[in-house]
PDB file of C-alpha atoms in Angstrom:
ATOM      1  CA  MET J   1     -52.879 -46.926-180.591  1.00  0.00           C
ATOM      2  CA  THR J   2     -50.410 -46.040-177.843  1.00  0.00           C
ATOM      3  CA  ASP J   3     -51.490 -46.457-174.238  1.00  0.00           C
ATOM      4  CA  PRO J   4     -51.838 -42.887-172.888  1.00  0.00           C
ATOM      5  CA  PHE J   5     -50.303 -43.888-169.557  1.00  0.00           C
ATOM      6  CA  GLU J   6     -47.271 -45.298-171.343  1.00  0.00           C
ATOM      7  CA  ALA J   7     -46.974 -42.135-173.428  1.00  0.00           C
ATOM      8  CA  LEU J   8     -47.060 -39.943-170.306  1.00  0.00           C
ATOM      9  CA  ARG J   9     -44.772 -42.158-168.325  1.00  0.00           C
ATOM     10  CA  GLU J  10     -41.365 -40.700-167.492  1.00  0.00           C
ATOM     11  CA  PRO J  11     -38.353 -42.589-166.245  1.00  0.00           C
ATOM     12  CA  ILE J  12     -37.979 -42.793-162.468  1.00  0.00           C
ATOM     13  CA  THR J  13     -35.349 -40.335-161.326  1.00  0.00           C
ATOM     14  CA  PRO J  14     -34.200 -40.649-157.720  1.00  0.00           C
ATOM     15  CA  VAL J  15     -34.311 -37.416-155.714  1.00  0.00           C
ATOM     16  CA  ASP J  16     -32.873 -36.480-152.362  1.00  0.00           C
ATOM     17  CA  PRO J  17     -35.606 -35.773-149.787  1.00  0.00           C
ATOM     18  CA  ASP J  18     -35.727 -32.459-147.982  1.00  0.00           C
ATOM     19  CA  PRO J  19     -33.245 -32.896-145.084  1.00  0.00           C
ATOM     20  CA  ASP J  20     -35.575 -31.230-142.543  1.00  0.00           C
ATOM     21  CA  PHE J  21     -38.449 -33.491-143.538  1.00  0.00           C
ATOM     22  CA  ALA J  22     -36.207 -36.567-143.428  1.00  0.00           C
ATOM     23  CA  GLY J  23     -34.941 -35.619-139.955  1.00  0.00           C
ATOM     24  CA  ARG J  24     -38.458 -35.088-138.583  1.00  0.00           C
ATOM     25  CA  LEU J  25     -39.637 -38.364-140.117  1.00  0.00           C
ATOM     26  CA  ARG J  26     -36.648 -40.235-138.668  1.00  0.00           C
ATOM     27  CA  GLN J  27     -37.338 -38.801-135.173  1.00  0.00           C
ATOM     28  CA  ARG J  28     -41.024 -39.689-135.387  1.00  0.00           C
ATOM     29  CA  LEU J  29     -40.302 -43.252-136.525  1.00  0.00           C
ATOM     30  CA  THR J  30     -37.675 -43.681-133.804  1.00  0.00           C
ATOM     31  CA  ARG J  31     -40.125 -42.433-131.133  1.00  0.00           C
ATOM     32  CA  GLU J  32     -42.845 -44.810-132.332  1.00  0.00           C
ATOM     33  CA  VAL J  33     -40.549 -47.829-132.536  1.00  0.00           C
ATOM     34  CA  LEU J  34     -38.982 -47.196-129.120  1.00  0.00           C
ATOM     35  CA  ALA J  35     -42.371 -46.505-127.534  1.00  0.00           C
ATOM     36  CA  HIS J  36     -43.530 -50.052-128.268  1.00  0.00           C
ATOM     37  CA  PRO J  37     -40.805 -52.535-127.303  1.00  0.00           C
ATOM     38  CA  GLY J  38     -41.408 -56.165-128.221  1.00  0.00           C
ATOM     39  CA  GLY J  39     -43.824 -57.481-130.796  1.00  0.00           C
ATOM     40  CA  THR J  40     -43.686 -56.612-134.443  1.00  0.00           C
ATOM     41  CA  MET J  41     -44.680 -53.371-136.063  1.00  0.00           C
ATOM     42  CA  SER J  42     -47.658 -55.037-137.748  1.00  0.00           C
ATOM     43  CA  GLN J  43     -49.059 -55.854-134.293  1.00  0.00           C
ATOM     44  CA  GLN J  44     -48.707 -52.347-132.886  1.00  0.00           C
ATOM     45  CA  THR J  45     -51.102 -49.480-133.259  1.00  0.00           C
ATOM     46  CA  ALA J  46     -49.533 -46.159-132.386  1.00  0.00           C
ATOM     47  CA  ALA J  47     -51.830 -43.640-130.805  1.00  0.00           C
ATOM     48  CA  THR J  48     -51.881 -40.277-132.491  1.00  0.00           C
ATOM     49  CA  PRO J  49     -50.224 -37.872-130.064  1.00  0.00           C
ATOM     50  CA  VAL J  50     -52.291 -34.963-128.792  1.00  0.00           C
ATOM     51  CA  GLU J  51     -50.095 -31.922-128.304  1.00  0.00           C
ATOM     52  CA  HIS J  52     -51.886 -30.458-125.285  1.00  0.00           C
ATOM     53  CA  GLU J  53     -52.786 -33.669-123.502  1.00  0.00           C
ATOM     54  CA  PRO J  54     -51.438 -33.435-119.928  1.00  0.00           C
ATOM     55  CA  ALA J  55     -49.045 -36.107-118.760  1.00  0.00           C
ATOM     56  CA  PRO J  56     -50.451 -38.492-116.175  1.00  0.00           C
ATOM     57  CA  PRO J  57     -49.579 -37.493-112.607  1.00  0.00           C
ATOM     58  CA  PRO J  58     -46.763 -39.350-110.847  1.00  0.00           C
ATOM     59  CA  ALA J  59     -47.830 -42.359-108.802  1.00  0.00           C
ATOM     60  CA  LEU J  60     -46.241 -40.903-105.649  1.00  0.00           C
ATOM     61  CA  THR J  61     -46.111 -37.201-104.807  1.00  0.00           C
ATOM     62  CA  PRO J  62     -44.529 -35.903-101.599  1.00  0.00           C
ATOM     63  CA  TYR J  63     -46.698 -33.423 -99.662  1.00  0.00           C
ATOM     64  CA  ILE J  64     -44.566 -31.634 -97.084  1.00  0.00           C
ATOM     65  CA  VAL J  65     -45.231 -28.951 -94.477  1.00  0.00           C
ATOM     66  CA  VAL J  66     -43.076 -25.827 -94.401  1.00  0.00           C
ATOM     67  CA  SER J  67     -43.033 -22.775 -92.139  1.00  0.00           C
ATOM     68  CA  ASP J  68     -43.140 -20.260 -95.023  1.00  0.00           C
ATOM     69  CA  ALA J  69     -44.613 -21.587 -98.278  1.00  0.00           C
ATOM     70  CA  ARG J  70     -43.941 -18.465-100.341  1.00  0.00           C
ATOM     71  CA  ARG J  71     -40.277 -18.467 -99.369  1.00  0.00           C
ATOM     72  CA  ALA J  72     -40.085 -22.255 -99.895  1.00  0.00           C
ATOM     73  CA  MET J  73     -41.523 -21.914-103.387  1.00  0.00           C
ATOM     74  CA  ASP J  74     -38.960 -19.245-104.274  1.00  0.00           C
ATOM     75  CA  TRP J  75     -36.190 -21.423-102.794  1.00  0.00           C
ATOM     76  CA  TYR J  76     -37.162 -24.559-104.775  1.00  0.00           C
ATOM     77  CA  VAL J  77     -37.385 -22.482-107.965  1.00  0.00           C
ATOM     78  CA  GLU J  78     -33.998 -20.823-107.372  1.00  0.00           C
ATOM     79  CA  VAL J  79     -32.059 -23.873-106.158  1.00  0.00           C
ATOM     80  CA  PHE J  80     -33.665 -26.814-107.973  1.00  0.00           C
ATOM     81  CA  GLY J  81     -34.959 -25.021-111.087  1.00  0.00           C
ATOM     82  CA  ALA J  82     -38.537 -25.930-110.140  1.00  0.00           C
ATOM     83  CA  GLN J  83     -41.521 -24.527-112.039  1.00  0.00           C
ATOM     84  CA  ARG J  84     -44.434 -22.951-110.164  1.00  0.00           C
ATOM     85  CA  ARG J  85     -47.674 -24.879-110.726  1.00  0.00           C
ATOM     86  CA  GLY J  86     -51.045 -23.230-110.313  1.00  0.00           C
ATOM     87  CA  GLU J  87     -52.045 -20.611-107.766  1.00  0.00           C
ATOM     88  CA  LEU J  88     -51.356 -20.645-104.050  1.00  0.00           C
ATOM     89  CA  HIS J  89     -54.388 -21.605-101.978  1.00  0.00           C
ATOM     90  CA  VAL J  90     -54.606 -19.103 -99.122  1.00  0.00           C
ATOM     91  CA  ASN J  91     -56.562 -20.118 -96.007  1.00  0.00           C
ATOM     92  CA  PRO J  92     -58.852 -17.616 -94.211  1.00  0.00           C
ATOM     93  CA  ASP J  93     -56.169 -17.190 -91.514  1.00  0.00           C
ATOM     94  CA  GLY J  94     -53.583 -16.195 -94.156  1.00  0.00           C
ATOM     95  CA  THR J  95     -51.620 -19.452 -94.115  1.00  0.00           C
ATOM     96  CA  ILE J  96     -50.910 -21.239 -97.373  1.00  0.00           C
ATOM     97  CA  GLY J  97     -53.094 -24.336 -97.574  1.00  0.00           C
ATOM     98  CA  HIS J  98     -51.635 -25.689-100.794  1.00  0.00           C
ATOM     99  CA  ALA J  99     -48.766 -24.938-103.168  1.00  0.00           C
ATOM    100  CA  GLU J 100     -47.060 -26.963-105.896  1.00  0.00           C
ATOM    101  CA  VAL J 101     -43.882 -26.918-107.911  1.00  0.00           C
ATOM    102  CA  GLY J 102     -42.822 -29.194-110.733  1.00  0.00           C
ATOM    103  CA  ILE J 103     -39.279 -30.511-110.809  1.00  0.00           C
ATOM    104  CA  ASP J 104     -38.676 -32.275-114.126  1.00  0.00           C
ATOM    105  CA  ASP J 105     -41.384 -34.972-114.258  1.00  0.00           C
ATOM    106  CA  ALA J 106     -42.139 -34.864-110.511  1.00  0.00           C
ATOM    107  CA  VAL J 107     -44.425 -32.698-108.405  1.00  0.00           C
ATOM    108  CA  LEU J 108     -43.694 -31.429-104.896  1.00  0.00           C
ATOM    109  CA  MET J 109     -46.711 -30.269-102.896  1.00  0.00           C
ATOM    110  CA  PHE J 110     -46.396 -28.261 -99.717  1.00  0.00           C
ATOM    111  CA  ALA J 111     -48.422 -26.223 -97.251  1.00  0.00           C
ATOM    112  CA  GLU J 112     -48.159 -24.371 -93.970  1.00  0.00           C
ATOM    113  CA  ALA J 113     -49.683 -25.804 -90.798  1.00  0.00           C
ATOM    114  CA  SER J 114     -52.840 -24.011 -89.682  1.00  0.00           C
ATOM    115  CA  ASP J 115     -54.853 -23.977 -86.468  1.00  0.00           C
ATOM    116  CA  LEU J 116     -57.945 -23.944 -88.698  1.00  0.00           C
ATOM    117  CA  TRP J 117     -57.523 -27.683 -89.168  1.00  0.00           C
ATOM    118  CA  PRO J 118     -56.951 -29.266 -85.720  1.00  0.00           C
ATOM    119  CA  ASP J 119     -57.809 -32.678 -87.178  1.00  0.00           C
ATOM    120  CA  VAL J 120     -54.775 -32.463 -89.517  1.00  0.00           C
ATOM    121  CA  PRO J 121     -51.826 -33.196 -87.190  1.00  0.00           C
ATOM    122  CA  VAL J 122     -48.969 -31.852 -89.312  1.00  0.00           C
ATOM    123  CA  ARG J 123     -46.256 -29.364 -88.431  1.00  0.00           C
ATOM    124  CA  ALA J 124     -43.211 -27.977 -90.196  1.00  0.00           C
ATOM    125  CA  PRO J 125     -39.898 -29.365 -88.918  1.00  0.00           C
ATOM    126  CA  GLU J 126     -38.177 -27.088 -86.399  1.00  0.00           C
ATOM    127  CA  SER J 127     -34.370 -27.425 -86.340  1.00  0.00           C
ATOM    128  CA  PRO J 128     -34.502 -31.200 -86.799  1.00  0.00           C
ATOM    129  CA  THR J 129     -31.545 -33.384 -85.935  1.00  0.00           C
ATOM    130  CA  THR J 130     -33.256 -36.613 -86.927  1.00  0.00           C
ATOM    131  CA  PHE J 131     -35.475 -37.119 -89.946  1.00  0.00           C
ATOM    132  CA  SER J 132     -38.364 -39.409 -90.812  1.00  0.00           C
ATOM    133  CA  HIS J 133     -37.710 -39.164 -94.548  1.00  0.00           C
ATOM    134  CA  THR J 134     -35.295 -38.012 -97.225  1.00  0.00           C
ATOM    135  CA  LEU J 135     -36.379 -36.570-100.550  1.00  0.00           C
ATOM    136  CA  HIS J 136     -34.276 -37.964-103.403  1.00  0.00           C
ATOM    137  CA  LEU J 137     -33.637 -35.695-106.387  1.00  0.00           C
ATOM    138  CA  GLU J 138     -31.592 -36.489-109.496  1.00  0.00           C
ATOM    139  CA  VAL J 139     -29.760 -33.424-110.796  1.00  0.00           C
ATOM    140  CA  ASP J 140     -27.411 -32.765-113.699  1.00  0.00           C
ATOM    141  CA  ASP J 141     -24.695 -31.152-111.571  1.00  0.00           C
ATOM    142  CA  VAL J 142     -24.519 -32.236-107.919  1.00  0.00           C
ATOM    143  CA  ASP J 143     -21.682 -29.846-107.057  1.00  0.00           C
ATOM    144  CA  ALA J 144     -23.381 -26.761-108.507  1.00  0.00           C
ATOM    145  CA  THR J 145     -26.774 -27.624-106.983  1.00  0.00           C
ATOM    146  CA  THR J 146     -25.194 -28.263-103.573  1.00  0.00           C
ATOM    147  CA  GLU J 147     -23.361 -24.938-103.721  1.00  0.00           C
ATOM    148  CA  ARG J 148     -26.547 -23.113-104.807  1.00  0.00           C
ATOM    149  CA  ALA J 149     -28.404 -24.727-101.896  1.00  0.00           C
ATOM    150  CA  ARG J 150     -25.662 -23.752 -99.427  1.00  0.00           C
ATOM    151  CA  SER J 151     -25.531 -20.144-100.634  1.00  0.00           C
ATOM    152  CA  ASN J 152     -29.330 -19.971-100.247  1.00  0.00           C
ATOM    153  CA  GLY J 153     -29.363 -21.112 -96.621  1.00  0.00           C
ATOM    154  CA  ALA J 154     -29.274 -24.930 -96.718  1.00  0.00           C
ATOM    155  CA  SER J 155     -26.959 -26.869 -94.451  1.00  0.00           C
ATOM    156  CA  VAL J 156     -24.795 -29.449 -96.177  1.00  0.00           C
ATOM    157  CA  GLU J 157     -24.825 -32.731 -94.293  1.00  0.00           C
ATOM    158  CA  ARG J 158     -22.617 -34.550 -96.799  1.00  0.00           C
ATOM    159  CA  GLU J 159     -20.443 -32.845 -99.390  1.00  0.00           C
ATOM    160  CA  PRO J 160     -20.594 -34.153-102.981  1.00  0.00           C
ATOM    161  CA  THR J 161     -18.753 -37.463-103.276  1.00  0.00           C
ATOM    162  CA  ASP J 162     -18.482 -40.221-105.838  1.00  0.00           C
ATOM    163  CA  GLN J 163     -20.193 -43.455-104.848  1.00  0.00           C
ATOM    164  CA  PRO J 164     -20.851 -46.690-106.782  1.00  0.00           C
ATOM    165  CA  TYR J 165     -24.423 -45.468-107.363  1.00  0.00           C
ATOM    166  CA  GLY J 166     -23.321 -42.041-108.655  1.00  0.00           C
ATOM    167  CA  ARG J 167     -22.135 -38.662-107.423  1.00  0.00           C
ATOM    168  CA  GLY J 168     -24.222 -37.415-104.540  1.00  0.00           C
ATOM    169  CA  SER J 169     -24.605 -35.083-101.600  1.00  0.00           C
ATOM    170  CA  VAL J 170     -27.080 -34.596 -98.762  1.00  0.00           C
ATOM    171  CA  ILE J 171     -28.509 -31.223 -97.764  1.00  0.00           C
ATOM    172  CA  VAL J 172     -31.141 -29.954 -95.351  1.00  0.00           C
ATOM    173  CA  ASP J 173     -33.141 -27.107 -96.847  1.00  0.00           C
ATOM    174  CA  PRO J 174     -33.953 -23.978 -94.783  1.00  0.00           C
ATOM    175  CA  PHE J 175     -37.394 -25.462 -94.046  1.00  0.00           C
ATOM    176  CA  GLY J 176     -36.028 -28.567 -92.301  1.00  0.00           C
ATOM    177  CA  HIS J 177     -36.380 -31.106 -95.110  1.00  0.00           C
ATOM    178  CA  ARG J 178     -33.527 -33.465 -95.937  1.00  0.00           C
ATOM    179  CA  TRP J 179     -32.615 -34.000 -99.609  1.00  0.00           C
ATOM    180  CA  MET J 180     -30.289 -36.478-101.277  1.00  0.00           C
ATOM    181  CA  LEU J 181     -28.994 -34.974-104.517  1.00  0.00           C
ATOM    182  CA  LEU J 182     -27.704 -37.535-106.992  1.00  0.00           C
ATOM    183  CA  ARG J 183     -26.237 -37.768-110.458  1.00  0.00           C
ATOM    184  CA  PRO J 184     -26.373 -41.488-111.363  1.00  0.00           C
ATOM    185  CA  PRO J 185     -23.378 -42.964-113.176  1.00  0.00           C
ATOM    186  CA  ALA J 186     -23.550 -43.036-116.961  1.00  0.00           C
ATOM    187  CA  ARG J 187     -25.483 -46.019-118.206  1.00  0.00           C
ATOM    188  CA  THR J 188     -23.257 -48.627-119.793  1.00  0.00           C
ATOM    189  CA  THR J 189     -24.373 -51.131-122.371  1.00  0.00           C
ATOM    190  CA  ARG J 190     -24.275 -54.750-121.380  1.00  0.00           C
ATOM    191  CA  PRO J 191     -22.191 -56.833-123.810  1.00  0.00           C
ATOM    192  CA  HIS J 192     -24.149 -59.109-126.095  1.00  0.00           C
ATOM    193  CA  GLN J 193     -23.570 -62.806-125.598  1.00  0.00           C
ATOM    194  CA  HIS J 194     -21.724 -63.112-128.914  1.00  0.00           C
ATOM    195  CA  ASP J 195     -19.408 -60.232-127.864  1.00  0.00           C
ATOM    196  CA  THR J 196     -18.142 -62.139-124.826  1.00  0.00           C
ATOM    197  CA  ALA J 197     -14.892 -64.039-125.224  1.00  0.00           C
ATOM    198  CA  GLU J 198     -15.094 -67.714-124.343  1.00  0.00           C
TER     199      GLU J 198
END
């Protein structure tokens, strides 16, 4: 008697996978491999991604004081492409006690000074000529961002120039905060040892 599995067996015919499926699978495998450098795949356990899980907050978040938080929020959205985050917290005296914008993977928090909180000794800069800090922001196009800042009321302290560390400029926003805008140089690959001539 013939084995039923042998009777039903058909020759293996190679097929081309669906290109969309193959592309998605390739991207997923690449993400998983690159997410776990070192070790071997048999030692790694990839966590199943959760689509709506919030990213962890940055380790350092600047919290600045501005004279007009609503106008500052509009300015950061217009000039830097920031995204509004959450609702404005309005103090009983009408000042803004807290506002946030997201710029790429960073968060910028800001507020207006208020006499309601005499124990919080912060004030917005008023026509500063010296600065205690500079906010550093990487942008795709330094020239365009600098020009957008200028046309929206920023003063340009240093025009865009090429430096060894990238193309950069320095501006002071209309609220008295100094920003260094930078486009780092393209990353270059280090030659492998066997690629180096002896």
